[in-house]
Coordinates of C-alpha atoms in Angstrom, one line a residue:
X1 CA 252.5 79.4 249.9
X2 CA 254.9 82.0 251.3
X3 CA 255.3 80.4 254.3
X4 CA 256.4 77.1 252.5
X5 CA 258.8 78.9 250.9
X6 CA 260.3 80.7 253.8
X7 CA 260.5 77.7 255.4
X8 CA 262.2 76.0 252.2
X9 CA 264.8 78.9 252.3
X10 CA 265.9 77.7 255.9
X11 CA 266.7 74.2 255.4
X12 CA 267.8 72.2 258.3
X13 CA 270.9 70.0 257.9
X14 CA 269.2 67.7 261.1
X15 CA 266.7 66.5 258.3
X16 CA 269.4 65.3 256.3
X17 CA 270.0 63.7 258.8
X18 CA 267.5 61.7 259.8
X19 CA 266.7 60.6 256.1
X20 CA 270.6 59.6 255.4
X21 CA 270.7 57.4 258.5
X22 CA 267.1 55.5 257.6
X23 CA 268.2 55.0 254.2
X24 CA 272.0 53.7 255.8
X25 CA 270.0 50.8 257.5
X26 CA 267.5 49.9 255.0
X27 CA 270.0 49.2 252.8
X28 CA 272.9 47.8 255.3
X29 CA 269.8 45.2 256.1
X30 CA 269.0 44.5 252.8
X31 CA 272.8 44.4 251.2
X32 CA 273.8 42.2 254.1
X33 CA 270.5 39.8 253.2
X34 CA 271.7 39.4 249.5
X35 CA 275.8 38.9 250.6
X36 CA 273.9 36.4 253.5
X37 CA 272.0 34.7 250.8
X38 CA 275.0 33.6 248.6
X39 CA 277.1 32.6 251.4
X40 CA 275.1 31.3 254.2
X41 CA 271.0 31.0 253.4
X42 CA 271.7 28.5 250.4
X43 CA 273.7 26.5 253.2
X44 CA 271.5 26.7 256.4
X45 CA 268.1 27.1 255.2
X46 CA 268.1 25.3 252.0
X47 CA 270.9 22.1 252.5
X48 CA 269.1 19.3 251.1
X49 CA 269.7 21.2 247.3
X50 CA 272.7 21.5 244.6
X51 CA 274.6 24.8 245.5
X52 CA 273.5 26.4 242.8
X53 CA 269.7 25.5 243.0
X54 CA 270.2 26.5 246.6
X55 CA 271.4 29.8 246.2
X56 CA 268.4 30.3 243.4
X57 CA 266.1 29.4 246.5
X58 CA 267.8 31.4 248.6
X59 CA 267.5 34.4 246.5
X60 CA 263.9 33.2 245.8
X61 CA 263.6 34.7 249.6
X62 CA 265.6 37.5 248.7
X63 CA 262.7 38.4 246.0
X64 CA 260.0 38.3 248.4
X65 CA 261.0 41.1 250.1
X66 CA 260.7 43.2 246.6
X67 CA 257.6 41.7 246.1
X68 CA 256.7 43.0 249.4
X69 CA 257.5 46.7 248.7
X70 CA 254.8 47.8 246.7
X71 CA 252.2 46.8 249.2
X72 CA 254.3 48.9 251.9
X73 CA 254.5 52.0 249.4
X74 CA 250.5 51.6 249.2
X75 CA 250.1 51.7 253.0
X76 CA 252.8 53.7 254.0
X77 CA 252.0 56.2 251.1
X78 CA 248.7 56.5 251.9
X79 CA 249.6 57.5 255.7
X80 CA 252.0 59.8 254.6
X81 CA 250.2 61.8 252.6
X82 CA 247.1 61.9 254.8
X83 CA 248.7 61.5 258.6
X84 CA 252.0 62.7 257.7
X85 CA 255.7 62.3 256.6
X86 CA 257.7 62.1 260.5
X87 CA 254.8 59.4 261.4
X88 CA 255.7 57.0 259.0
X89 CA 259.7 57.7 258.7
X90 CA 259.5 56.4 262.7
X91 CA 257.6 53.2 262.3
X92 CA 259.2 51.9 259.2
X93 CA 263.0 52.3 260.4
X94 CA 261.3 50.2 263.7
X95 CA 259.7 47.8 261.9
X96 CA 262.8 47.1 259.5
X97 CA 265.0 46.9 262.9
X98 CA 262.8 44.4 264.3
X99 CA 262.6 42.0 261.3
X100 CA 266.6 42.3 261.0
X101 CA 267.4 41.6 264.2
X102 CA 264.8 38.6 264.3
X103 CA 266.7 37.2 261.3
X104 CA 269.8 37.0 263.5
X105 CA 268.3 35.3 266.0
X106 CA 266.5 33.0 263.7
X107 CA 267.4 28.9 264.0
X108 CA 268.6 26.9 261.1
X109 CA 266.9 24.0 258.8
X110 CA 268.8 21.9 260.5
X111 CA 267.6 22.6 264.1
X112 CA 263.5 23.7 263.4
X113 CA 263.3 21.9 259.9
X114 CA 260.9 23.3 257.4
X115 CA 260.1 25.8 259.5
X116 CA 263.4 27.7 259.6
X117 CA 262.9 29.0 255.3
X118 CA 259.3 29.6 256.4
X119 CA 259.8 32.3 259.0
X120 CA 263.0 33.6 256.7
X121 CA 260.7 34.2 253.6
X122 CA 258.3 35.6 256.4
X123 CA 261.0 38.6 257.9
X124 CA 262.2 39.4 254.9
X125 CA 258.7 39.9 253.5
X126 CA 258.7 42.1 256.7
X127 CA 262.3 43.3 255.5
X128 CA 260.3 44.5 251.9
X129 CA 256.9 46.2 253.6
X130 CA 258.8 48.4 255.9
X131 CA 261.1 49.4 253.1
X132 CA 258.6 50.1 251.0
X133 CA 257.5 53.7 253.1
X134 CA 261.0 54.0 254.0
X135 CA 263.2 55.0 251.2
X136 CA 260.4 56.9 249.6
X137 CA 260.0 58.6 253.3
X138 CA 263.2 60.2 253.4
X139 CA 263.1 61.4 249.6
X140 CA 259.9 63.2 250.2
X141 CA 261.0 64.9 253.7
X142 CA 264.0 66.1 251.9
X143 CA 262.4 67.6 248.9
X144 CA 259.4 69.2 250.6
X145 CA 262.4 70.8 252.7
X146 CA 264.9 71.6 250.0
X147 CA 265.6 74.8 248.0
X148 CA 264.1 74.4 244.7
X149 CA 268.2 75.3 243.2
X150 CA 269.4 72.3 245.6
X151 CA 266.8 69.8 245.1
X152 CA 269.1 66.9 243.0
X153 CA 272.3 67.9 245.4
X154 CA 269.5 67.3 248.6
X155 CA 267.2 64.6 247.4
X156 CA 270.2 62.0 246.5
X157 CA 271.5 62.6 250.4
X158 CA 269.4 59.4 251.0
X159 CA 270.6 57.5 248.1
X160 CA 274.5 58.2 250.1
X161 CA 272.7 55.7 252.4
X162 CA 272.6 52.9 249.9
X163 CA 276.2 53.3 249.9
X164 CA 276.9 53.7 253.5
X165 CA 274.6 50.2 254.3
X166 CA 276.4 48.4 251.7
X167 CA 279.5 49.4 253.0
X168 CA 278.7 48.7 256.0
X169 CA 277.4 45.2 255.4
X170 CA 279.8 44.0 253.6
X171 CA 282.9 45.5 255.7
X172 CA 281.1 43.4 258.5
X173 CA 280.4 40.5 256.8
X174 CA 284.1 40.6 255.4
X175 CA 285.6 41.2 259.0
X176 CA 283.6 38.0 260.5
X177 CA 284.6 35.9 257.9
X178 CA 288.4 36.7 258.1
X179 CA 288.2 36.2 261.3
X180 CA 287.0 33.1 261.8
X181 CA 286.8 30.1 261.0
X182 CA 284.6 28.3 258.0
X183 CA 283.0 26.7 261.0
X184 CA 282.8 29.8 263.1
X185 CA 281.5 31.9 260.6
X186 CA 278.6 29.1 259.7
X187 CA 277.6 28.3 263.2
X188 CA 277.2 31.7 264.8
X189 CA 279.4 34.4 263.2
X190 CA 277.4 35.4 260.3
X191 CA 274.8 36.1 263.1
X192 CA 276.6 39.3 264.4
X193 CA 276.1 41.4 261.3
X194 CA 272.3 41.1 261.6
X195 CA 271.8 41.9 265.2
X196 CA 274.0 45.2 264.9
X197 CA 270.8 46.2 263.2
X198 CA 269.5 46.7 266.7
X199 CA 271.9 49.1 267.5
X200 CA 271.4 50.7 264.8
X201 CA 267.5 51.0 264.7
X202 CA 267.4 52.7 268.1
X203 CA 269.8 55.5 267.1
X204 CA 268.0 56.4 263.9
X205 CA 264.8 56.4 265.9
X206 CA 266.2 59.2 268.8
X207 CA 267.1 60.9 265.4
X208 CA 264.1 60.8 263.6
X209 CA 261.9 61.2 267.0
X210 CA 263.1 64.8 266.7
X211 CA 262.0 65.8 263.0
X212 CA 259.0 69.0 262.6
X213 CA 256.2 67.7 259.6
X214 CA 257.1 69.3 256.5
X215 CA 255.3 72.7 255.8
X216 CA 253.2 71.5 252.8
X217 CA 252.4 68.7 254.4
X218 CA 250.9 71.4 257.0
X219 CA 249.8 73.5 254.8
X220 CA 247.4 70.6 253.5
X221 CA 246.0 69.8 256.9
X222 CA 245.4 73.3 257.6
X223 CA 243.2 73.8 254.2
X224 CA 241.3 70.6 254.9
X225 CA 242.4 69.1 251.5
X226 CA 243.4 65.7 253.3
X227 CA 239.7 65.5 254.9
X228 CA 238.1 63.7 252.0
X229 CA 241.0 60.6 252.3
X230 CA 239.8 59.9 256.3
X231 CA 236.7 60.0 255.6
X232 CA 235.6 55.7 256.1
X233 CA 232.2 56.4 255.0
X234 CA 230.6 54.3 252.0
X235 CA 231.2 51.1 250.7
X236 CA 234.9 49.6 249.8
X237 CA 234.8 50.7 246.4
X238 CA 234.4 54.1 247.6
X239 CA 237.0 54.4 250.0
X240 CA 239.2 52.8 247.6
X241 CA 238.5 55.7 245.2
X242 CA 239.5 58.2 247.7
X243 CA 243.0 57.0 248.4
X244 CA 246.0 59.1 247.6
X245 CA 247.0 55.6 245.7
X246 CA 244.0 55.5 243.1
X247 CA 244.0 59.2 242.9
X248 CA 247.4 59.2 241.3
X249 CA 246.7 56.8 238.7
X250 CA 244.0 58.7 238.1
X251 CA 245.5 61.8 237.5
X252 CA 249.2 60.7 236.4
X253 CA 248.9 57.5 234.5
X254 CA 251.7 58.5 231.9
X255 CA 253.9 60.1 235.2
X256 CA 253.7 56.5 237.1
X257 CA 254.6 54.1 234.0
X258 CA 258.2 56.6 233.9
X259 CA 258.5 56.4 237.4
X260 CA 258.3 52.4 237.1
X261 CA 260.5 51.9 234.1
X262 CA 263.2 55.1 234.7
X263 CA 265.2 53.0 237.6
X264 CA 265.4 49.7 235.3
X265 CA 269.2 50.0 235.0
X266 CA 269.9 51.3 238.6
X267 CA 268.1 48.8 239.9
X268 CA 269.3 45.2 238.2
X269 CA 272.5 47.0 238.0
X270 CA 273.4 47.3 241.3
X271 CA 272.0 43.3 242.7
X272 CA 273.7 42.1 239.4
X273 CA 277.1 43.8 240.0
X274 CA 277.4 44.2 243.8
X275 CA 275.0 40.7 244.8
X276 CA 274.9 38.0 241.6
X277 CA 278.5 38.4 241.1
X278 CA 279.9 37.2 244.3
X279 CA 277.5 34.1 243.6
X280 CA 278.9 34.1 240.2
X281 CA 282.6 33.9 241.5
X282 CA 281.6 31.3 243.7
X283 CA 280.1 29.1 241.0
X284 CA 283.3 29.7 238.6
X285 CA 285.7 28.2 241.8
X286 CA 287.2 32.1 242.6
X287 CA 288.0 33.8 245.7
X288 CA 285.2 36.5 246.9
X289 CA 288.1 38.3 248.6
X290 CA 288.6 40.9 245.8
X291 CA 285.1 41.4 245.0
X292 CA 283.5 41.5 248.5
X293 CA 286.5 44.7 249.2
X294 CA 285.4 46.0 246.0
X295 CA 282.0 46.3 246.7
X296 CA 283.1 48.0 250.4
X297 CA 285.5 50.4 248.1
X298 CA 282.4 51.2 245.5
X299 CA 279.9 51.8 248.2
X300 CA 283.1 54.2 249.9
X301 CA 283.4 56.1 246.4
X302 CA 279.2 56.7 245.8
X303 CA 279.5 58.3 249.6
X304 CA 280.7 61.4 247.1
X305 CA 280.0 60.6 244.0
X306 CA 276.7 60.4 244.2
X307 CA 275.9 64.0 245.8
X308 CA 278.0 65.1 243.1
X309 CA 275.4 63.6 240.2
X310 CA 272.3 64.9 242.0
X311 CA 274.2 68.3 242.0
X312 CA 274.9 67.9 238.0
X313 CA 271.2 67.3 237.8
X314 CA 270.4 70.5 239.5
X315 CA 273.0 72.7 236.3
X316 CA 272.6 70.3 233.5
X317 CA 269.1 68.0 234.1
X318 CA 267.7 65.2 235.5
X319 CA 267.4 63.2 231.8
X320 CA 271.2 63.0 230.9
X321 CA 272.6 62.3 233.9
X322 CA 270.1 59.5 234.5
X323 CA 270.6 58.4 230.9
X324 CA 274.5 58.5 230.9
X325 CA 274.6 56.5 233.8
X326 CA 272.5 53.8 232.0
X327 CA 274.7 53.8 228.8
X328 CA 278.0 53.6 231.1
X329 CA 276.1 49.6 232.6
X330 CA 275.2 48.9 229.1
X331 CA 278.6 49.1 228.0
X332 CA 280.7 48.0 230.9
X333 CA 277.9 45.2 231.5
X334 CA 280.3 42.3 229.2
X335 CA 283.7 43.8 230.4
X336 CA 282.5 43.2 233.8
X337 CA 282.3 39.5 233.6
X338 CA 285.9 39.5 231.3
X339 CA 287.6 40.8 234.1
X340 CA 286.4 38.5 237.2
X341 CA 287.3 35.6 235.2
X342 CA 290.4 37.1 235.4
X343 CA 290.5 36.8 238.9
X344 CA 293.0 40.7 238.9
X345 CA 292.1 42.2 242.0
X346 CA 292.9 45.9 240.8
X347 CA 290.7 45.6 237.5
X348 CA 288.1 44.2 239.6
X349 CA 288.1 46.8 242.0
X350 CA 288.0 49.0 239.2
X351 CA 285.1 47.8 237.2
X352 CA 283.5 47.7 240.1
X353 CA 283.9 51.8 240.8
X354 CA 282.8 52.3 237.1
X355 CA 279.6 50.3 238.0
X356 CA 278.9 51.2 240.4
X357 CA 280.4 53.8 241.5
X358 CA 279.6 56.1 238.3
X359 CA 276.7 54.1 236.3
X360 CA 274.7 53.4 239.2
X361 CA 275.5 56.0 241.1
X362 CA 274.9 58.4 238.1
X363 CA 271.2 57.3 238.1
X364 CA 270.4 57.2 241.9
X365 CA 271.9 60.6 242.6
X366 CA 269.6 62.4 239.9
X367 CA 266.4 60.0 239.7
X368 CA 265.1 60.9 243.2
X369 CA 264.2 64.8 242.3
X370 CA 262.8 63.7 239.3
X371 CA 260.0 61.2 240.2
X372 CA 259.5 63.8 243.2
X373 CA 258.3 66.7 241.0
X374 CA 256.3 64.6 238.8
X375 CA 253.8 64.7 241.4
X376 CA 251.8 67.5 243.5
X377 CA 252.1 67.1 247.7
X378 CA 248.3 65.4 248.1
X379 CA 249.5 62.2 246.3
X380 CA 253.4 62.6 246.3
X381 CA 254.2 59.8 248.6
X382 CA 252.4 57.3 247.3
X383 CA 252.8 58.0 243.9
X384 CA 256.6 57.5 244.2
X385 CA 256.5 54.9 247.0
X386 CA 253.7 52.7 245.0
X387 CA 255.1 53.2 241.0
X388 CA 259.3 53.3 242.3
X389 CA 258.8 50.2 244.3
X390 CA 256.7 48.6 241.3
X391 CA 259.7 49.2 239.3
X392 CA 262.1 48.1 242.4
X393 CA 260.3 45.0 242.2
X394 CA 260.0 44.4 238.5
X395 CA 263.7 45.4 237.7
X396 CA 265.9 44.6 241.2
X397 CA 264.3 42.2 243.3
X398 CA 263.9 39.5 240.8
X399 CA 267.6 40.1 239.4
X400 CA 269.7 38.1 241.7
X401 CA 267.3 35.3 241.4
X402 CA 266.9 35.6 237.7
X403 CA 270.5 36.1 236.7
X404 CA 271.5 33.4 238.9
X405 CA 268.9 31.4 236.9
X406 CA 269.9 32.6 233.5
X407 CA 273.7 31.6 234.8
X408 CA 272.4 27.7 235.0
X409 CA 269.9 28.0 232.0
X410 CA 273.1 29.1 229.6
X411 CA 275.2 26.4 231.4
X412 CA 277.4 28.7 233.3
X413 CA 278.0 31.1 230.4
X414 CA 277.2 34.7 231.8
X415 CA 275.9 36.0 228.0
X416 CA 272.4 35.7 229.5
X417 CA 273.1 37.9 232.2
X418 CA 274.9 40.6 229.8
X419 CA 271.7 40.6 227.7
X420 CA 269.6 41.2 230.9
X421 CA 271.6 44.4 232.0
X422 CA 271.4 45.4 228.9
X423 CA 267.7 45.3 228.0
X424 CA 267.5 47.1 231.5
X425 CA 269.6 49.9 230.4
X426 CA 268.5 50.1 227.6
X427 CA 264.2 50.6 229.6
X428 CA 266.0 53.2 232.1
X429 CA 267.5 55.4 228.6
X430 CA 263.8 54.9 227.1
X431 CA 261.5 55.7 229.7
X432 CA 263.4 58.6 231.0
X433 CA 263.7 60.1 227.4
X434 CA 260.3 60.0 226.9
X435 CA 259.8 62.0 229.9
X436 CA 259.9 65.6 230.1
X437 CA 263.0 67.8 231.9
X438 CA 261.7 68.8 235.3
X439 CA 264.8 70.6 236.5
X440 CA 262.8 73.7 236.3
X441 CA 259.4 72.7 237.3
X442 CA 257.9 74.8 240.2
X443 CA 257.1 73.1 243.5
X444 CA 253.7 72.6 243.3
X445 CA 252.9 74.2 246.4
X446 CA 249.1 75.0 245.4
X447 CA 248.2 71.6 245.6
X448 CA 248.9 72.0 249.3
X449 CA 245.9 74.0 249.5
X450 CA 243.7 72.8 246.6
X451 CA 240.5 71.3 247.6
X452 CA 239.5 67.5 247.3
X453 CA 239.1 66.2 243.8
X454 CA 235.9 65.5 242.6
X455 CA 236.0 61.8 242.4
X456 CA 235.5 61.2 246.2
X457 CA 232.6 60.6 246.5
X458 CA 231.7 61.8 249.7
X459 CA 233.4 65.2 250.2
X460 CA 232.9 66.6 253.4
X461 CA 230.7 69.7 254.5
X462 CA 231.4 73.0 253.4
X463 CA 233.8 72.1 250.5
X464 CA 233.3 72.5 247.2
X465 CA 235.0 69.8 244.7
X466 CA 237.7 70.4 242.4
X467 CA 236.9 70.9 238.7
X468 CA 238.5 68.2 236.6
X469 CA 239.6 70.4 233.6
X470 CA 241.3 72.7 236.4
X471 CA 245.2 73.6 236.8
X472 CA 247.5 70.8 238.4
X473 CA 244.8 68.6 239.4
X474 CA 243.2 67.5 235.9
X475 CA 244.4 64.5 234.3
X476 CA 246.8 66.4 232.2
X477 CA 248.1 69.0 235.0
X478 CA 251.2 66.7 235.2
X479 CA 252.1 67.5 231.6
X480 CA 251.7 70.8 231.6
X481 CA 253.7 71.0 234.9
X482 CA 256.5 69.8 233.3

């Protein structure tokens, strides 16, 4: 445990590094996806329907890459936590690359025919596995490495990356299509954005090819704790028993369901406001000019802003910053709406910074410490990576689609949509008030070293299994944690 700590003490900026850049083109892929499936997917890969069904569809594909997460937090989780952190941050930044890039090259309806949505739903469900173990990657490399005092400040440096991407994307996507031509942009143009990914992929892998495991992660291998989850013996029930995955629902029931419902408002927020709006301009006959530079100036502004609320987490708490940011969607949620209508590029802009740039932001810079120390290092990553992307799924993924959906249900009144960001802020200031504060919780650095849990069934020779009523490793250890 002392060496953990030493090593905490000395926390290397190249790690920051690393996770920020992964994070940058997770979310460049997946914020250029949702800009691409408004614009060009509902025109390419889905002609034969009415613009508006077709951008549902469109965003139907969008979705499966969310549904896809939760399976990638299983795997991914499960080879974190028992082959290690740096092995998993390399192979899902490749894997995301490659799916990207294959988009780009991918041909249209109208040259393969039913084929072309086929193998777009298939990469993007691609897109969704890969992210799955990647943004919960670089949370977990970045908290097992940070100073207990900097934790919020160093666990939102990823979260800069959803910023970056979307910047990023959208700055790309805007310079193609003022550059060209309608035509152009349609025939080839929107292409470019997507195989810059390439680029991209190989310079976060010579980044992250460099990175040490984490010391807890170490000092679990060394103490044989991660034994009993290799161990392939017994029937399927068994080894499903053993994984980190069941083992934390076992042990943190109450822990997960937070994790799930705490980023409701973050979540829906941020595909409502930065994706479903530039649809929704679209379907009222205004220009995506303002809004598209909004979103670029937004995603500028959380570059700082941010940091700055996972900093505030670390003096004040990880509940009322995460539940201030909800309140600020709920009530800027109808405003929103008022002011595209009224087509002013400066209030725009600025509804879009108080969105964005402080509700959302306010949420994703202090949430990521939080669902970190609910959890012990045996079964951190895929406790996060399966219960955050559950929520992901449940909350963001379906919101383009569904508010899109609610847009045509209410015949292209956006009160629907208002409710929907409201009900999610409204889950996010709930769940996360039902938790307890864990500004203060100590790193649980023993379960680096604790022996397997008694419910494996098969523990392996010469250890002795863990007594269920004992410290952080009983069902209620997370409570008392906390």
């Amino acid at each position: 445990m002392s060496e953990v700590a030493s090593r905490r003490r000395l926390f290397q900026p190249r790690v920051a590094v690393a996770a920020v850049f992964g994070t940058t083109v997770e979310w460049y892929d997946f914020a250029l996806y949702g800009t691409a499936a408004s614009l060009v997917f509902n025109k390419l890969y889905f002609p034969d329907s009415d613009p508006l069904v077709g951008t549902i569809l469109a965003y139907g594909t969008f979705a499966v890459g969310f549904l896809a997460r939760p399976l990638g937090g299983a795997y991914f989780g499960e080879k974190g936590d028992t082959r290690g952190r740096k092995q998993v941050l390399v192979a899902t930044l490749l894997l995301m690359g490659l799916a990207t890039t294959g988009i780009g090259l991918l041909p249209t309806y109208g040259q393969i025919g039913v084929a072309a949505p086929l193998l777009l739903t298939l990469l993007r469900f691609v897109q969704g596995f890969a992210a799955g173990g990647e943004k919960t990657g670089a949370l977990i490399i970045l908290f097992e490495n940070a100073p207990p005092k900097w934790r919020g400040l160093l666990t939102s440096l990823p979260a800069i990356g959803t910023g970056t991407g979307t910047l990023l994307s959208t700055g790309v996507f805007a310079l193609c299509t003022g550059l060209l031509s309608d035509e152009a942009f349609l025939a080839w143009g929107w292409r470019v954005p997507f195989l810059l990914s390439a680029a991209l992929t190989l310079f976060g892998l010579w980044v992250r090819k460099s990175l040490d495991e984490t010391a807890e992660f170490k000092a679990a291998q060394e103490s044989g704790a991660l034994d009993a989850a290799r161990d392939r013996s017994g029937t399927w029930r068994e080894r499903l028993a053993r994984t980190r995955f069941m083992e934390a629902w076992r042990r943190y029931p109450k822990a997960m369901l937070i994790v799930i419902g705490a980023g409701a408002a973050e979540n829906a927020g941020y595909y409502v406001f930065g994706t479903f709006s530039v649809a929704y301009a679209e379907d009222r006959g205004l220009s995506t000019a303002a809004l598209l530079s909004g979103i670029s100036i937004a995603a500028a502004v959380k570059l700082v802003t941010v940091p700055v609320f996972g900093a505030l987490s670390d003096r004040v708490g990880r509940r009322p910053v995460s539940i201030g940011g909800a309140l600020v969607l709920l009530l800027a949620a109808w405003p929103f709406f008022v002011i595209v209508d009224g087509g002013n590029t400066a209030l725009i802009w600025l509804a879009l910074l108080v969105t964005l740039g402080i509700g959302q932001s306010a949420i994703l810079g202090s949430q990521p410490a939080f669902f970190a120390e609910l959890f012990d290092t045996k079964v951190r990553f895929s406790a996060v990576g399966v219960a955050n992307n559950i929520g992901t799924v449940l909350t963001g993924g379906l919101a383009p689609m569904l508010a899109t959906s609610l847009l045509l249900w209410f015949d292209h009144n956006v009160a629907g949509v208002v409710v929907f960001i409201a009900l999610m802020s409204g889950l996010t200031a709930v769940t996360v008030a039902m938790a307890r504060e864990t500004r203060h919780t100590g790193h649980a650095d023993s379960a680096a070293t604790a022996s397997p849990p008694s419910l494996p069934p098969r523990p392996t020779s010469g250890s002795t299994p863990e007594a269920p009523a004992s410290g952080s490793a009983s069902r209620g250890g997370a409570g008392r944690r906390r």
